[in-house]
PDB file of C-alpha atoms in Angstrom:
ATOM      1  CA  MET A 622     -58.117  17.448 116.550  1.00  0.00           C
ATOM      2  CA  LYS A 623     -58.477  18.827 113.033  1.00  0.00           C
ATOM      3  CA  LYS A 624     -60.029  21.889 112.577  1.00  0.00           C
ATOM      4  CA  ILE A 625     -62.475  22.527 109.807  1.00  0.00           C
ATOM      5  CA  GLY A 626     -63.897  25.751 108.756  1.00  0.00           C
ATOM      6  CA  VAL A 627     -67.494  25.901 108.173  1.00  0.00           C
ATOM      7  CA  VAL A 628     -68.572  28.923 106.136  1.00  0.00           C
ATOM      8  CA  LEU A 629     -71.744  30.519 106.743  1.00  0.00           C
ATOM      9  CA  SER A 630     -73.520  33.146 104.445  1.00  0.00           C
ATOM     10  CA  GLY A 631     -76.500  33.918 106.609  1.00  0.00           C
ATOM     11  CA  CYS A 632     -79.316  32.125 108.193  1.00  0.00           C
ATOM     12  CA  GLY A 633     -82.044  30.409 105.648  1.00  0.00           C
ATOM     13  CA  VAL A 634     -81.917  29.094 102.035  1.00  0.00           C
ATOM     14  CA  TYR A 635     -83.395  31.919  99.958  1.00  0.00           C
ATOM     15  CA  ASP A 636     -80.978  34.797 101.671  1.00  0.00           C
ATOM     16  CA  GLY A 637     -78.193  32.902 103.650  1.00  0.00           C
ATOM     17  CA  SER A 638     -77.018  29.197 104.449  1.00  0.00           C
ATOM     18  CA  GLU A 639     -79.492  26.424 103.922  1.00  0.00           C
ATOM     19  CA  ILE A 640     -79.722  25.235 107.598  1.00  0.00           C
ATOM     20  CA  HIS A 641     -80.461  21.796 106.777  1.00  0.00           C
ATOM     21  CA  GLU A 642     -77.077  21.462 104.782  1.00  0.00           C
ATOM     22  CA  ALA A 643     -75.012  23.569 107.459  1.00  0.00           C
ATOM     23  CA  VAL A 644     -76.157  21.433 110.396  1.00  0.00           C
ATOM     24  CA  PHE A 645     -75.836  18.260 108.720  1.00  0.00           C
ATOM     25  CA  THR A 646     -71.928  19.476 107.954  1.00  0.00           C
ATOM     26  CA  LEU A 647     -71.529  20.338 111.536  1.00  0.00           C
ATOM     27  CA  LEU A 648     -72.851  17.004 112.530  1.00  0.00           C
ATOM     28  CA  ALA A 649     -70.771  15.141 110.419  1.00  0.00           C
ATOM     29  CA  ILE A 650     -67.775  17.116 111.654  1.00  0.00           C
ATOM     30  CA  ASP A 651     -68.459  15.977 114.907  1.00  0.00           C
ATOM     31  CA  ARG A 652     -68.903  12.460 114.278  1.00  0.00           C
ATOM     32  CA  ASN A 653     -65.679  12.197 112.367  1.00  0.00           C
ATOM     33  CA  GLY A 654     -63.904  13.219 115.814  1.00  0.00           C
ATOM     34  CA  ALA A 655     -62.916  17.210 113.952  1.00  0.00           C
ATOM     35  CA  GLU A 656     -63.757  20.168 115.283  1.00  0.00           C
ATOM     36  CA  ALA A 657     -66.231  23.043 113.633  1.00  0.00           C
ATOM     37  CA  VAL A 658     -64.725  26.513 113.010  1.00  0.00           C
ATOM     38  CA  CYS A 659     -67.958  28.412 112.400  1.00  0.00           C
ATOM     39  CA  LEU A 660     -67.015  31.643 110.185  1.00  0.00           C
ATOM     40  CA  ALA A 661     -68.853  34.339 108.100  1.00  0.00           C
ATOM     41  CA  PRO A 662     -68.127  37.612 106.552  1.00  0.00           C
ATOM     42  CA  ASP A 663     -69.623  40.633 107.986  1.00  0.00           C
ATOM     43  CA  MET A 664     -71.674  42.101 105.575  1.00  0.00           C
ATOM     44  CA  GLU A 665     -75.406  43.222 105.087  1.00  0.00           C
ATOM     45  CA  PHE A 666     -77.527  41.420 102.503  1.00  0.00           C
ATOM     46  CA  ARG A 667     -81.568  41.532 101.730  1.00  0.00           C
ATOM     47  CA  GLU A 668     -83.610  39.717 103.632  1.00  0.00           C
ATOM     48  CA  VAL A 669     -86.354  37.381 101.950  1.00  0.00           C
ATOM     49  CA  ASN A 670     -89.252  36.408 103.823  1.00  0.00           C
ATOM     50  CA  HIS A 671     -89.256  32.552 103.905  1.00  0.00           C
ATOM     51  CA  LEU A 672     -92.999  32.297 103.583  1.00  0.00           C
ATOM     52  CA  THR A 673     -93.408  34.209 100.300  1.00  0.00           C
ATOM     53  CA  SER A 674     -89.850  34.194  98.876  1.00  0.00           C
ATOM     54  CA  GLN A 675     -90.274  37.739  98.509  1.00  0.00           C
ATOM     55  CA  GLU A 676     -87.561  40.246  99.350  1.00  0.00           C
ATOM     56  CA  THR A 677     -88.842  42.186 102.430  1.00  0.00           C
ATOM     57  CA  GLY A 678     -86.888  45.486 101.931  1.00  0.00           C
ATOM     58  CA  ALA A 679     -85.194  44.714 105.296  1.00  0.00           C
ATOM     59  CA  VAL A 680     -81.479  44.404 105.139  1.00  0.00           C
ATOM     60  CA  ARG A 681     -79.406  41.660 107.880  1.00  0.00           C
ATOM     61  CA  ASN A 682     -75.886  41.417 108.571  1.00  0.00           C
ATOM     62  CA  THR A 683     -74.316  37.758 107.260  1.00  0.00           C
ATOM     63  CA  LEU A 684     -72.382  37.488 110.525  1.00  0.00           C
ATOM     64  CA  VAL A 685     -75.123  37.957 113.003  1.00  0.00           C
ATOM     65  CA  GLU A 686     -77.717  35.730 111.045  1.00  0.00           C
ATOM     66  CA  SER A 687     -75.008  32.881 110.611  1.00  0.00           C
ATOM     67  CA  ALA A 688     -74.522  33.026 114.584  1.00  0.00           C
ATOM     68  CA  ARG A 689     -78.041  31.723 114.763  1.00  0.00           C
ATOM     69  CA  ILE A 690     -76.777  28.334 112.901  1.00  0.00           C
ATOM     70  CA  ALA A 691     -73.348  28.485 115.133  1.00  0.00           C
ATOM     71  CA  ARG A 692     -75.222  29.065 118.549  1.00  0.00           C
ATOM     72  CA  GLY A 693     -73.024  32.153 118.786  1.00  0.00           C
ATOM     73  CA  LYS A 694     -69.827  30.533 118.571  1.00  0.00           C
ATOM     74  CA  ILE A 695     -68.325  31.734 115.369  1.00  0.00           C
ATOM     75  CA  ARG A 696     -65.722  34.104 113.810  1.00  0.00           C
ATOM     76  CA  ASN A 697     -65.483  36.783 111.249  1.00  0.00           C
ATOM     77  CA  VAL A 698     -63.768  34.945 108.225  1.00  0.00           C
ATOM     78  CA  ALA A 699     -61.242  38.305 108.102  1.00  0.00           C
ATOM     79  CA  GLU A 700     -59.891  36.764 111.198  1.00  0.00           C
ATOM     80  CA  ILE A 701     -59.103  33.433 110.003  1.00  0.00           C
ATOM     81  CA  ALA A 702     -56.352  32.183 107.714  1.00  0.00           C
ATOM     82  CA  ALA A 703     -55.538  28.993 106.072  1.00  0.00           C
ATOM     83  CA  ALA A 704     -52.893  28.314 108.923  1.00  0.00           C
ATOM     84  CA  ASP A 705     -55.931  28.343 111.134  1.00  0.00           C
ATOM     85  CA  LEU A 706     -57.531  25.342 109.693  1.00  0.00           C
ATOM     86  CA  ASP A 707     -56.956  22.112 108.445  1.00  0.00           C
ATOM     87  CA  ALA A 708     -59.990  22.193 105.811  1.00  0.00           C
ATOM     88  CA  VAL A 709     -62.888  24.117 105.196  1.00  0.00           C
ATOM     89  CA  VAL A 710     -66.732  23.672 104.132  1.00  0.00           C
ATOM     90  CA  PHE A 711     -68.867  25.798 102.297  1.00  0.00           C
ATOM     91  CA  PRO A 712     -72.684  24.736 102.847  1.00  0.00           C
ATOM     92  CA  GLY A 713     -74.924  25.716  99.737  1.00  0.00           C
ATOM     93  CA  GLY A 714     -77.994  28.149 100.128  1.00  0.00           C
ATOM     94  CA  PHE A 715     -78.616  31.178  97.645  1.00  0.00           C
ATOM     95  CA  GLY A 716     -76.071  32.861 100.428  1.00  0.00           C
ATOM     96  CA  ALA A 717     -73.718  30.947  98.935  1.00  0.00           C
ATOM     97  CA  ALA A 718     -74.145  32.263  95.584  1.00  0.00           C
ATOM     98  CA  LYS A 719     -75.429  35.938  96.641  1.00  0.00           C
ATOM     99  CA  ASN A 720     -73.731  37.105  99.515  1.00  0.00           C
ATOM    100  CA  LEU A 721     -70.409  34.940  99.488  1.00  0.00           C
ATOM    101  CA  CYS A 722     -69.960  35.908  95.766  1.00  0.00           C
ATOM    102  CA  ASN A 723     -72.613  37.591  92.993  1.00  0.00           C
ATOM    103  CA  PHE A 724     -72.771  34.104  90.906  1.00  0.00           C
ATOM    104  CA  ALA A 725     -76.294  33.836  90.985  1.00  0.00           C
ATOM    105  CA  GLU A 726     -76.538  37.232  89.580  1.00  0.00           C
ATOM    106  CA  LYS A 727     -73.260  37.304  87.330  1.00  0.00           C
ATOM    107  CA  GLY A 728     -72.822  33.765  86.622  1.00  0.00           C
ATOM    108  CA  ALA A 729     -69.087  32.939  85.301  1.00  0.00           C
ATOM    109  CA  GLY A 730     -68.444  36.448  85.676  1.00  0.00           C
ATOM    110  CA  ALA A 731     -68.882  36.686  89.630  1.00  0.00           C
ATOM    111  CA  SER A 732     -66.795  38.832  91.643  1.00  0.00           C
ATOM    112  CA  ILE A 733     -66.173  37.267  95.045  1.00  0.00           C
ATOM    113  CA  HIS A 734     -66.424  38.678  98.713  1.00  0.00           C
ATOM    114  CA  PRO A 735     -62.770  39.400  99.295  1.00  0.00           C
ATOM    115  CA  GLU A 736     -62.225  37.935 102.562  1.00  0.00           C
ATOM    116  CA  VAL A 737     -63.999  35.004 101.249  1.00  0.00           C
ATOM    117  CA  ALA A 738     -61.876  34.766  98.145  1.00  0.00           C
ATOM    118  CA  ARG A 739     -58.872  35.185 100.162  1.00  0.00           C
ATOM    119  CA  LEU A 740     -59.456  32.105 102.143  1.00  0.00           C
ATOM    120  CA  ILE A 741     -60.773  29.971  99.771  1.00  0.00           C
ATOM    121  CA  ARG A 742     -57.068  30.921  97.724  1.00  0.00           C
ATOM    122  CA  GLU A 743     -55.392  30.325 101.094  1.00  0.00           C
ATOM    123  CA  MET A 744     -56.397  26.873 101.343  1.00  0.00           C
ATOM    124  CA  ALA A 745     -55.973  25.956  97.735  1.00  0.00           C
ATOM    125  CA  LEU A 746     -52.121  27.556  97.568  1.00  0.00           C
ATOM    126  CA  ALA A 747     -51.637  25.488 101.035  1.00  0.00           C
ATOM    127  CA  LYS A 748     -52.701  21.713  99.047  1.00  0.00           C
ATOM    128  CA  LYS A 749     -55.770  22.230 102.468  1.00  0.00           C
ATOM    129  CA  PRO A 750     -59.138  20.403 101.431  1.00  0.00           C
ATOM    130  CA  ILE A 751     -61.903  22.249 100.349  1.00  0.00           C
ATOM    131  CA  GLY A 752     -65.732  21.114 100.407  1.00  0.00           C
ATOM    132  CA  ALA A 753     -68.631  22.419  98.712  1.00  0.00           C
ATOM    133  CA  ILE A 754     -72.077  21.705  98.984  1.00  0.00           C
ATOM    134  CA  CYS A 755     -75.517  22.291  96.833  1.00  0.00           C
ATOM    135  CA  ILE A 756     -74.893  25.539  94.873  1.00  0.00           C
ATOM    136  CA  ALA A 757     -71.550  26.413  96.690  1.00  0.00           C
ATOM    137  CA  PRO A 758     -69.405  24.671  94.290  1.00  0.00           C
ATOM    138  CA  ALA A 759     -70.104  27.507  91.930  1.00  0.00           C
ATOM    139  CA  LEU A 760     -68.295  29.812  94.335  1.00  0.00           C
ATOM    140  CA  ILE A 761     -65.194  27.799  94.427  1.00  0.00           C
ATOM    141  CA  ALA A 762     -65.209  27.428  90.662  1.00  0.00           C
ATOM    142  CA  ALA A 763     -65.826  31.155  89.897  1.00  0.00           C
ATOM    143  CA  THR A 764     -62.614  31.934  92.326  1.00  0.00           C
ATOM    144  CA  LEU A 765     -60.128  29.270  91.516  1.00  0.00           C
ATOM    145  CA  GLY A 766     -61.501  28.034  88.009  1.00  0.00           C
ATOM    146  CA  ARG A 767     -58.623  30.393  85.940  1.00  0.00           C
ATOM    147  CA  ASP A 768     -55.431  28.899  87.859  1.00  0.00           C
ATOM    148  CA  TYR A 769     -56.598  25.464  89.344  1.00  0.00           C
ATOM    149  CA  LYS A 770     -59.420  24.218  86.515  1.00  0.00           C
ATOM    150  CA  PRO A 771     -61.145  22.486  89.906  1.00  0.00           C
ATOM    151  CA  LYS A 772     -63.625  19.459  88.774  1.00  0.00           C
ATOM    152  CA  VAL A 773     -66.957  20.226  90.727  1.00  0.00           C
ATOM    153  CA  THR A 774     -70.654  19.307  90.817  1.00  0.00           C
ATOM    154  CA  ILE A 775     -73.741  20.792  91.595  1.00  0.00           C
ATOM    155  CA  GLY A 776     -75.569  17.812  90.515  1.00  0.00           C
ATOM    156  CA  THR A 777     -76.923  17.664  87.313  1.00  0.00           C
ATOM    157  CA  ASP A 778     -78.621  21.194  86.571  1.00  0.00           C
ATOM    158  CA  ALA A 779     -77.489  22.093  82.597  1.00  0.00           C
ATOM    159  CA  GLY A 780     -77.603  25.747  83.129  1.00  0.00           C
ATOM    160  CA  THR A 781     -75.797  25.914  86.136  1.00  0.00           C
ATOM    161  CA  ALA A 782     -73.280  23.464  85.049  1.00  0.00           C
ATOM    162  CA  ALA A 783     -72.615  25.427  81.595  1.00  0.00           C
ATOM    163  CA  ALA A 784     -71.802  28.463  84.184  1.00  0.00           C
ATOM    164  CA  ILE A 785     -69.340  26.388  85.728  1.00  0.00           C
ATOM    165  CA  VAL A 786     -67.408  25.514  82.791  1.00  0.00           C
ATOM    166  CA  ASP A 787     -67.453  28.807  81.563  1.00  0.00           C
ATOM    167  CA  THR A 788     -65.050  29.800  84.756  1.00  0.00           C
ATOM    168  CA  GLY A 789     -62.473  27.246  83.561  1.00  0.00           C
ATOM    169  CA  SER A 790     -63.626  24.509  85.907  1.00  0.00           C
ATOM    170  CA  GLU A 791     -64.669  20.982  84.828  1.00  0.00           C
ATOM    171  CA  HIS A 792     -68.597  20.016  85.718  1.00  0.00           C
ATOM    172  CA  VAL A 793     -69.322  16.175  86.539  1.00  0.00           C
ATOM    173  CA  ASP A 794     -72.707  15.036  86.928  1.00  0.00           C
ATOM    174  CA  CYS A 795     -73.072  13.915  90.247  1.00  0.00           C
ATOM    175  CA  PRO A 796     -76.454  11.773  92.164  1.00  0.00           C
ATOM    176  CA  VAL A 797     -77.653  13.402  95.298  1.00  0.00           C
ATOM    177  CA  THR A 798     -75.981  10.845  97.711  1.00  0.00           C
ATOM    178  CA  GLU A 799     -72.758  10.711  96.609  1.00  0.00           C
ATOM    179  CA  PHE A 800     -69.519  13.073  95.647  1.00  0.00           C
ATOM    180  CA  VAL A 801     -67.152  14.367  93.602  1.00  0.00           C
ATOM    181  CA  VAL A 802     -63.498  14.521  94.400  1.00  0.00           C
ATOM    182  CA  ASP A 803     -60.918  16.738  92.524  1.00  0.00           C
ATOM    183  CA  ARG A 804     -57.731  14.410  94.173  1.00  0.00           C
ATOM    184  CA  GLU A 805     -55.193  17.009  92.461  1.00  0.00           C
ATOM    185  CA  ASN A 806     -56.671  20.189  94.013  1.00  0.00           C
ATOM    186  CA  LYS A 807     -58.151  18.378  97.169  1.00  0.00           C
ATOM    187  CA  ILE A 808     -61.853  19.743  96.450  1.00  0.00           C
ATOM    188  CA  VAL A 809     -64.938  17.549  97.218  1.00  0.00           C
ATOM    189  CA  THR A 810     -68.463  18.661  96.268  1.00  0.00           C
ATOM    190  CA  THR A 811     -71.665  17.294  96.623  1.00  0.00           C
ATOM    191  CA  PRO A 812     -75.304  18.320  95.164  1.00  0.00           C
ATOM    192  CA  ALA A 813     -77.552  18.117  98.278  1.00  0.00           C
ATOM    193  CA  TYR A 814     -80.500  20.339  97.693  1.00  0.00           C
ATOM    194  CA  MET A 815     -79.493  21.180  94.343  1.00  0.00           C
ATOM    195  CA  LEU A 816     -81.159  17.579  93.707  1.00  0.00           C
ATOM    196  CA  ALA A 817     -82.479  16.226  97.042  1.00  0.00           C
ATOM    197  CA  ASN A 818     -86.112  15.334  97.250  1.00  0.00           C
ATOM    198  CA  ARG A 819     -85.830  13.945 100.616  1.00  0.00           C
ATOM    199  CA  ILE A 820     -83.936  15.606 103.594  1.00  0.00           C
ATOM    200  CA  SER A 821     -82.214  12.260 104.070  1.00  0.00           C
ATOM    201  CA  GLU A 822     -80.869  12.268 100.470  1.00  0.00           C
ATOM    202  CA  ALA A 823     -79.337  15.614 101.446  1.00  0.00           C
ATOM    203  CA  ALA A 824     -77.963  14.087 104.306  1.00  0.00           C
ATOM    204  CA  GLU A 825     -76.240  11.126 103.234  1.00  0.00           C
ATOM    205  CA  GLY A 826     -74.385  13.035 100.248  1.00  0.00           C
ATOM    206  CA  ILE A 827     -73.206  15.683 102.973  1.00  0.00           C
ATOM    207  CA  GLU A 828     -72.132  12.623 105.446  1.00  0.00           C
ATOM    208  CA  LYS A 829     -70.036  11.039 102.787  1.00  0.00           C
ATOM    209  CA  ALA A 830     -68.282  14.378 101.260  1.00  0.00           C
ATOM    210  CA  VAL A 831     -67.374  15.766 104.440  1.00  0.00           C
ATOM    211  CA  LYS A 832     -65.924  12.400 105.819  1.00  0.00           C
ATOM    212  CA  THR A 833     -63.820  13.018 102.901  1.00  0.00           C
ATOM    213  CA  VAL A 834     -63.001  16.068 103.424  1.00  0.00           C
ATOM    214  CA  ILE A 835     -61.697  15.707 107.413  1.00  0.00           C
ATOM    215  CA  ASP A 836     -59.799  12.017 105.682  1.00  0.00           C
ATOM    216  CA  MET A 837     -57.718  13.877 103.425  1.00  0.00           C
ATOM    217  CA  ALA A 838     -56.934  16.619 105.750  1.00  0.00           C
TER     218      ALA A 838
END
């Protein structure tokens, strides 16, 4: 059975992983006969109240919060190498752009969590598929742009697309229910809630993208 890493960044769209996107990813992996291996970095982040969208002043742990989505079955990303996986997928949510990297603040000049960067680079070097959803393609662009010039999508947002291009990557506009494949680098991306107005739209694009990742593995 193929093992597909799912790198989470917390639990909740404003300060962690977008929960719908994470669950659709896990469901698609299971439906396509593969095994999800949930991962997250062990780090602290500032909590956001999801009712008010304001920071609370509290601090939470990414690995602990991600364990909520993974039902407790999760590994520290530092313990996993590319050799342990057949592919990896990154759901979106602001955590992908604030916890796994700081693209939300720094754009093309973003720094990447060192263990997340290591895993992404190991997967790229091993020519193993990488999937990224919603804003997470910006993480892939910031990590691999200079060396691999990946082709990715976050949908149609011009500002975010421009920042992705500034990393050395290529951005391709894409509708919400579809996905973009960089076959040379084995990178699959889909817009999900960067564009979705309905939960079914996000689900459709993610299902297609994850199936493609698994087929490429």
